[in-house]
mmCIF file of C-alpha atoms in Angstrom:
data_model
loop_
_atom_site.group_PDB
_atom_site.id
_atom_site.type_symbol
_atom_site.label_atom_id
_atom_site.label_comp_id
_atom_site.label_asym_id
_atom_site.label_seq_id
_atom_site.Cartn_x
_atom_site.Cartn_y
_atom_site.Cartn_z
ATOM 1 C CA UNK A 234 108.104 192.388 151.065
ATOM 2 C CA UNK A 235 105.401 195.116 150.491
ATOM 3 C CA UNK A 236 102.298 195.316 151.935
ATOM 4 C CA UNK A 237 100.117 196.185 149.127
ATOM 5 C CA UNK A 238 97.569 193.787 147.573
ATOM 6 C CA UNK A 239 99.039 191.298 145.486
ATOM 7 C CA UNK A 240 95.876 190.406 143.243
ATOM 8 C CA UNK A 241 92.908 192.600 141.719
ATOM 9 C CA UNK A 242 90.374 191.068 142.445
ATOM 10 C CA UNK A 243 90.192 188.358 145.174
ATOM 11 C CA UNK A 244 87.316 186.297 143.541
ATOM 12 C CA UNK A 245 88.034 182.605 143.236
ATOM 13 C CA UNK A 246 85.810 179.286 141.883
ATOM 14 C CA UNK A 247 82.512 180.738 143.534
ATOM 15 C CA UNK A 248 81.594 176.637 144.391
ATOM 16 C CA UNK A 249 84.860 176.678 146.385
ATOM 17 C CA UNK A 250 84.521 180.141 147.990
ATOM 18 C CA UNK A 251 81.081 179.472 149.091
ATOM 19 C CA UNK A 252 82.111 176.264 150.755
ATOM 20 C CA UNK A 253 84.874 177.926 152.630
ATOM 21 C CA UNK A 254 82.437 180.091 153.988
ATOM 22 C CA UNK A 255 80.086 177.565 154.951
ATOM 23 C CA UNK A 256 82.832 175.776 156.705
ATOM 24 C CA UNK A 257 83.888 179.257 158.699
ATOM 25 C CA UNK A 258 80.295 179.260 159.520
ATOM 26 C CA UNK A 259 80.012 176.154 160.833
ATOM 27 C CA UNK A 260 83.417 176.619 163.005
ATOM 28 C CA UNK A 261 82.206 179.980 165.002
ATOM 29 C CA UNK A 262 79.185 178.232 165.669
ATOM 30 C CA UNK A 263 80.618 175.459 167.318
ATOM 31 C CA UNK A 264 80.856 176.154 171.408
ATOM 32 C CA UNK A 265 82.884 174.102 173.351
ATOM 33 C CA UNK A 266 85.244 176.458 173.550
ATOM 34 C CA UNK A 267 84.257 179.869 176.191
ATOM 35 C CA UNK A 268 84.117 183.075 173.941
ATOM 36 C CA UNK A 269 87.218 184.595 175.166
ATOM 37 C CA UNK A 270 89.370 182.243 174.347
ATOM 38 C CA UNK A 271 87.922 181.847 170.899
ATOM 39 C CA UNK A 272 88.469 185.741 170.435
ATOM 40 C CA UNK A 273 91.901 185.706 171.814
ATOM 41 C CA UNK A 274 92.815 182.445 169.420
ATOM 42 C CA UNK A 275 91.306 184.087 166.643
ATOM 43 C CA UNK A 276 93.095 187.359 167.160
ATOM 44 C CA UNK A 277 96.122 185.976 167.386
ATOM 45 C CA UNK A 278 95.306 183.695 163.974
ATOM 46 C CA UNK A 279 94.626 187.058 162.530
ATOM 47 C CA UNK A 280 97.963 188.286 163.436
ATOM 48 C CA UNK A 281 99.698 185.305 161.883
ATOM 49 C CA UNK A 282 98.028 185.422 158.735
ATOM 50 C CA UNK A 283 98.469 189.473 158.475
ATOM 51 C CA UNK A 284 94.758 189.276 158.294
ATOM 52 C CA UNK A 285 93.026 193.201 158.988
ATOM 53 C CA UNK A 286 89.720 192.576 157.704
ATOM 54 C CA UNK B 236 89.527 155.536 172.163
ATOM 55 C CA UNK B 237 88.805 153.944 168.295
ATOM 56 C CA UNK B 238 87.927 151.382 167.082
ATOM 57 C CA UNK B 239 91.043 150.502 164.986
ATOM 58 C CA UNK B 240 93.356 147.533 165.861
ATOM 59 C CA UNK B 241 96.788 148.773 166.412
ATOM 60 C CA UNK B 242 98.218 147.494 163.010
ATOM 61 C CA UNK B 243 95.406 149.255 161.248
ATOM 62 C CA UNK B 244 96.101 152.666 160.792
ATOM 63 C CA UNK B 245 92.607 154.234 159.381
ATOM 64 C CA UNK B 246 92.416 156.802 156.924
ATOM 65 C CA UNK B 247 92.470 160.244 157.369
ATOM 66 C CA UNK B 248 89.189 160.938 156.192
ATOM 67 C CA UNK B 249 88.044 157.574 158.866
ATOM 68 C CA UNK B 250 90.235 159.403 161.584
ATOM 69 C CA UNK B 251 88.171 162.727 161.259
ATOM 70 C CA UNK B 252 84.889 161.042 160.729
ATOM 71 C CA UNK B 253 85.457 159.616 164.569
ATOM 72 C CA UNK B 254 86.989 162.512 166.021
ATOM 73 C CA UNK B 255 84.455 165.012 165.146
ATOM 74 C CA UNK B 256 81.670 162.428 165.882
ATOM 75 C CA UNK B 257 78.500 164.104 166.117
ATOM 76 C CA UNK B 258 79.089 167.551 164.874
ATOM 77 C CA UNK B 259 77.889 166.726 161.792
ATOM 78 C CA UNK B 260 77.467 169.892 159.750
ATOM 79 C CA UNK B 261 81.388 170.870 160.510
ATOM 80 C CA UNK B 262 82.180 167.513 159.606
ATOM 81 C CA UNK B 263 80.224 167.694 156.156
ATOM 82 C CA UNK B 264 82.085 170.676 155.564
ATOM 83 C CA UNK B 265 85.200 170.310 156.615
ATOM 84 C CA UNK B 266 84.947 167.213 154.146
ATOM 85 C CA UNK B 267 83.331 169.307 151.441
ATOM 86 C CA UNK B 268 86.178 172.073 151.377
ATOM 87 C CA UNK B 269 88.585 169.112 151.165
ATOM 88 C CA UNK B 270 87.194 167.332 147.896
ATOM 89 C CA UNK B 271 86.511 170.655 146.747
ATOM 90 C CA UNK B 272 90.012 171.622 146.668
ATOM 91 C CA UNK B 273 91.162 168.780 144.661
ATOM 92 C CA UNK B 274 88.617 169.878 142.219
ATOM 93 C CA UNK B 275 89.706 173.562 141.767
ATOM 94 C CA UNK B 276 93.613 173.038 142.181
ATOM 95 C CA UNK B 277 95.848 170.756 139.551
ATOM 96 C CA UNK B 278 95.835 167.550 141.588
ATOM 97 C CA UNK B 279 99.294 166.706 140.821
ATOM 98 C CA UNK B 280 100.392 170.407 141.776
ATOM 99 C CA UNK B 281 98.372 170.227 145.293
ATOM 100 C CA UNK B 282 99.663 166.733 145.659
ATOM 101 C CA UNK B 283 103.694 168.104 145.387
ATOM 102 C CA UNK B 284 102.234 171.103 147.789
ATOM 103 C CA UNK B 285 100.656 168.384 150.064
ATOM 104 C CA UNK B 286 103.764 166.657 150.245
ATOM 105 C CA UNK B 287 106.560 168.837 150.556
ATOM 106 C CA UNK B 288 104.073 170.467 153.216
ATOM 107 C CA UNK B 289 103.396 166.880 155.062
ATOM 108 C CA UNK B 290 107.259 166.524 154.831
ATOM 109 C CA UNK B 291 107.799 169.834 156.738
ATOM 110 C CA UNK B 292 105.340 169.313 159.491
ATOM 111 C CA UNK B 293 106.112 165.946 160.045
ATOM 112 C CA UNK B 294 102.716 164.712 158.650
ATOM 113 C CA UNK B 295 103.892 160.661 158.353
ATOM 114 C CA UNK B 296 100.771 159.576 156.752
ATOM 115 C CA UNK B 297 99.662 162.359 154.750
ATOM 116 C CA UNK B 298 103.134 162.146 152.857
ATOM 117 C CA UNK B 299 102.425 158.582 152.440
ATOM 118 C CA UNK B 300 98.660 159.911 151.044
ATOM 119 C CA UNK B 301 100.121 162.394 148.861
ATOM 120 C CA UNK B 302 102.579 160.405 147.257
ATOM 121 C CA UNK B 303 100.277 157.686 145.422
ATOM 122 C CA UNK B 304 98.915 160.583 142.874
ATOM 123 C CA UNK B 305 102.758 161.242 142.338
ATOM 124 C CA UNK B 306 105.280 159.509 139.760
ATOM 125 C CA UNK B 307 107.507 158.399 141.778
ATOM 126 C CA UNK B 308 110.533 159.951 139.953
ATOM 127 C CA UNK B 309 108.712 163.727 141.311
ATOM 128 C CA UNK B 310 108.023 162.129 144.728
ATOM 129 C CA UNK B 311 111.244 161.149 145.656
ATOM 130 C CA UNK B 312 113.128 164.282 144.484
ATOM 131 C CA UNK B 313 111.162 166.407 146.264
ATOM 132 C CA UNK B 314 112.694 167.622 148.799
ATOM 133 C CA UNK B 315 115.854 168.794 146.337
ATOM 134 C CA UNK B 316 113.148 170.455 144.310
ATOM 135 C CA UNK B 317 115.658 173.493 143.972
ATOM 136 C CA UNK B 318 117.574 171.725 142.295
ATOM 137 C CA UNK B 319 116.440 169.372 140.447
ATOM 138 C CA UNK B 320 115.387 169.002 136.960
ATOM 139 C CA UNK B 321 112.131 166.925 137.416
ATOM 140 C CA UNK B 322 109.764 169.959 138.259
ATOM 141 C CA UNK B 323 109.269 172.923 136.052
ATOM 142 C CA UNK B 324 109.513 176.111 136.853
ATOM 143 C CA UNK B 325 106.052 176.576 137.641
ATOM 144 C CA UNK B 326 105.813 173.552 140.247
ATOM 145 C CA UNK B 327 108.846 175.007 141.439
ATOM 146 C CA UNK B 328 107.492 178.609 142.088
ATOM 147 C CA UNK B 329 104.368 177.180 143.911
ATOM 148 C CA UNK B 330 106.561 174.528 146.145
ATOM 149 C CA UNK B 331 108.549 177.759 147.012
ATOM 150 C CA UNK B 332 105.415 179.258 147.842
ATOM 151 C CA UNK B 333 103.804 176.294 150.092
ATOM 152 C CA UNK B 334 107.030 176.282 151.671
ATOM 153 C CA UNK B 335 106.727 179.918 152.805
ATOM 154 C CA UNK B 336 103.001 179.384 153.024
ATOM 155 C CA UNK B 337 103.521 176.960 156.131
ATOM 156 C CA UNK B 338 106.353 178.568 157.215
ATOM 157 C CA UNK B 339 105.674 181.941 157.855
ATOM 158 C CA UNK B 340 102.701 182.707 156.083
ATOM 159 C CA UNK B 341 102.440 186.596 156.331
ATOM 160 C CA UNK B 342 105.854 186.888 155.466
ATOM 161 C CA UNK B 343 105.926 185.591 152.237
ATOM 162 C CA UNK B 344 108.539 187.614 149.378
ATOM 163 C CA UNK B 345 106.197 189.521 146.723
ATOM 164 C CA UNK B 346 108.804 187.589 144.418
ATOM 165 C CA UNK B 347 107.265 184.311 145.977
ATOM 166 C CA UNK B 348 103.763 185.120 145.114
ATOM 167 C CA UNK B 349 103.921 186.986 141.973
ATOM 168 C CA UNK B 350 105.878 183.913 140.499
ATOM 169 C CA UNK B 351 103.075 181.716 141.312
ATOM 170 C CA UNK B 352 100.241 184.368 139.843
ATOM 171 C CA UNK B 353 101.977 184.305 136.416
ATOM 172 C CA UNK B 354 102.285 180.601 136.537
ATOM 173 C CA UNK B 355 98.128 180.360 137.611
ATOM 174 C CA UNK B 356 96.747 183.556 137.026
ATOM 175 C CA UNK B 357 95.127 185.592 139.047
ATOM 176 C CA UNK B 358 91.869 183.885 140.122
ATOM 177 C CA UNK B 359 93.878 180.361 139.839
ATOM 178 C CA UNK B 360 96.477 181.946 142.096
ATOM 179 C CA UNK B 361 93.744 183.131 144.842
ATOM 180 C CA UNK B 362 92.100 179.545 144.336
ATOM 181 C CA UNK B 363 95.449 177.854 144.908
ATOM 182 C CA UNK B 364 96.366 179.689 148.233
ATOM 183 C CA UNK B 365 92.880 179.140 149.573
ATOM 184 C CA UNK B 366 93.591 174.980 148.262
ATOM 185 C CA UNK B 367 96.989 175.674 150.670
ATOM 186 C CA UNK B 368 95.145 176.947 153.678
ATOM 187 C CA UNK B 369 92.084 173.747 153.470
ATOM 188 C CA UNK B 370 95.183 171.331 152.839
ATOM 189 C CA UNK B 371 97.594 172.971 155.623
ATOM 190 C CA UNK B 372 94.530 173.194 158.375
ATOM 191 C CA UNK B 373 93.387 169.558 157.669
ATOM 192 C CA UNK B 374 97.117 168.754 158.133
ATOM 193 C CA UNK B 375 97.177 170.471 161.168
ATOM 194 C CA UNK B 376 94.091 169.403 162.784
ATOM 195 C CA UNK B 377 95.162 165.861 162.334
ATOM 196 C CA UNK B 378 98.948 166.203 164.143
ATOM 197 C CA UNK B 379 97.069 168.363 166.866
ATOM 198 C CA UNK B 380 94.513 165.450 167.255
ATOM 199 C CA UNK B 381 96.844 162.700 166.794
ATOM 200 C CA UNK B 382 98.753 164.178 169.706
ATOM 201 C CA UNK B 383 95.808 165.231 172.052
ATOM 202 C CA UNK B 384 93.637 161.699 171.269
ATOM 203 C CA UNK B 385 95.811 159.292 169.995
ATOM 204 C CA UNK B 386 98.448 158.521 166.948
ATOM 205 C CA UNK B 387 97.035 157.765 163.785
ATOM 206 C CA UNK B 388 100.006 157.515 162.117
ATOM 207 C CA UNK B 389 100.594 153.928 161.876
#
C-alpha cells in the first residue's frame, strides 16, 4: 500500500458533497458531549481513517 | 422506550426519527445524505455494498433492507462473491473494496482502489467511497443505538 493520493481531483456530485458538509456541520454543533472527549474521539477517528487534513 | 409493539420492528428510517427526537437539523441531514447517496451511487451496486457490509457487521435488518432491491440469485450468493459467476468484475472490485472499506479502512491495497476507479471513474469512484462512509455510519449508528437504547432488530 502507498501513501500517495489515489485520485486527481477529489471533487464529487457537488449536491452530495455539499450535503455531507452540512451534515458534518450539524454534528460538531451538537453538545451533549464535553469538548474533550469530542476532540479525543475525533482524533482518534482521524487516525482510523488515515485522515491528516 | 418506543412506541413499537414488540412484534413490530419499525423501520430504520422510523428508528432514527425517534432516537434523534428533537435535534432536528442533524436529523434532516443525516436523512438527506442518506437519500442522497442512493441518488449518486448505482442502487443495485450500493445495495450489494450495503449488504455484504450489513452481513459483516451483523446489521440483521439492514441485510433484510438491502436485499429487496436485489435479484435474489445476486443476494444469496453474496457472500461467495469471489467466486461466483453472478457478479461482474466490476461489482466484484467494489465488494472487495466495501469489504476493506469496513474492515480496515486506511489500510486498503492501492490494487483495491484503483480497480474500483477504472470500473467508476474518478469522480464516480470519490462519490462511491463517500456513498460507503454515509451507508457504513448509518449502519453503525443504528447497532450502537440498538445496543445502548434498545433492539430494533426484530
Amino acid at each position: 500500500m502507498t501513501r500517495v493520493q489515489r485520485v486527481e481531483s477529489s471533487s464529487f456530485n457537488p449536491l452530495f458533497r455539499e450535503a455531507l458538509s452540512r451534515w458534518q456541520e450539524e454534528v460538531v454543533q451538537l453538545d451533549l458531549v464535553d469538548p474533550v472527549t469530542t476532540e479525543m474521539v475525533r482524533l482518534r477517528c482521524a487516525e482510523h481513517h488515515d485522515c491528516y487534513t | 422506550m418506543f412506541a413499537y409493539s414488540v412484534n413490530m420492528a419499525p423501520s430504520t428510517a422510523q428508528f432514527f426519527n425517534e432516537v434523534l427526537g428533537e435535534r432536528t437539523h442533524v436529523k434532516k441531514e443525516l436523512a438527506n445524505i442518506h437519500d442522497l447517496a442512493w441518488d449518486v451511487v448505482d442502487k443495485e451496486l450500493l445495495s450489494l455494498c450495503k449488504l455484504r457490509m450489513a452481513m459483516i457487521l451483523g446489521c440483521l435488518q439492514e441485510v433484510d433492507s438491502a436485499k429487496q432491491y436485489l435479484d435474489p440469485s445476486k443476494s444469496g450468493a453474496i457472500a461467495q462473491w469471489v467466486s461466483s459467476d453472478n457478479f461482474t468484475s466490476g461489482e466484484k472490485s467494489c465488494l472487495r473494496f466495501a469489504e476493506e472499506f469496513i474492515i480496515d479502512v486506511s489500510s486498503i491495497p492501492d490494487n483495491s482502489a484503483f480497480a474500483v476507479r477504472e470500473y467508476l471513474g474518478e469522480e464516480g469512484f470519490v462519490t462511491f467511497v463517500n456513498a460507503l462512509l454515509v451507508v457504513e455510519q448509518r449502519m453503525r449508528l443504528l447497532l450502537v443505538w440498538n445496543k445502548i437504547l434498545g433492539d430494533n432488530s426484530g
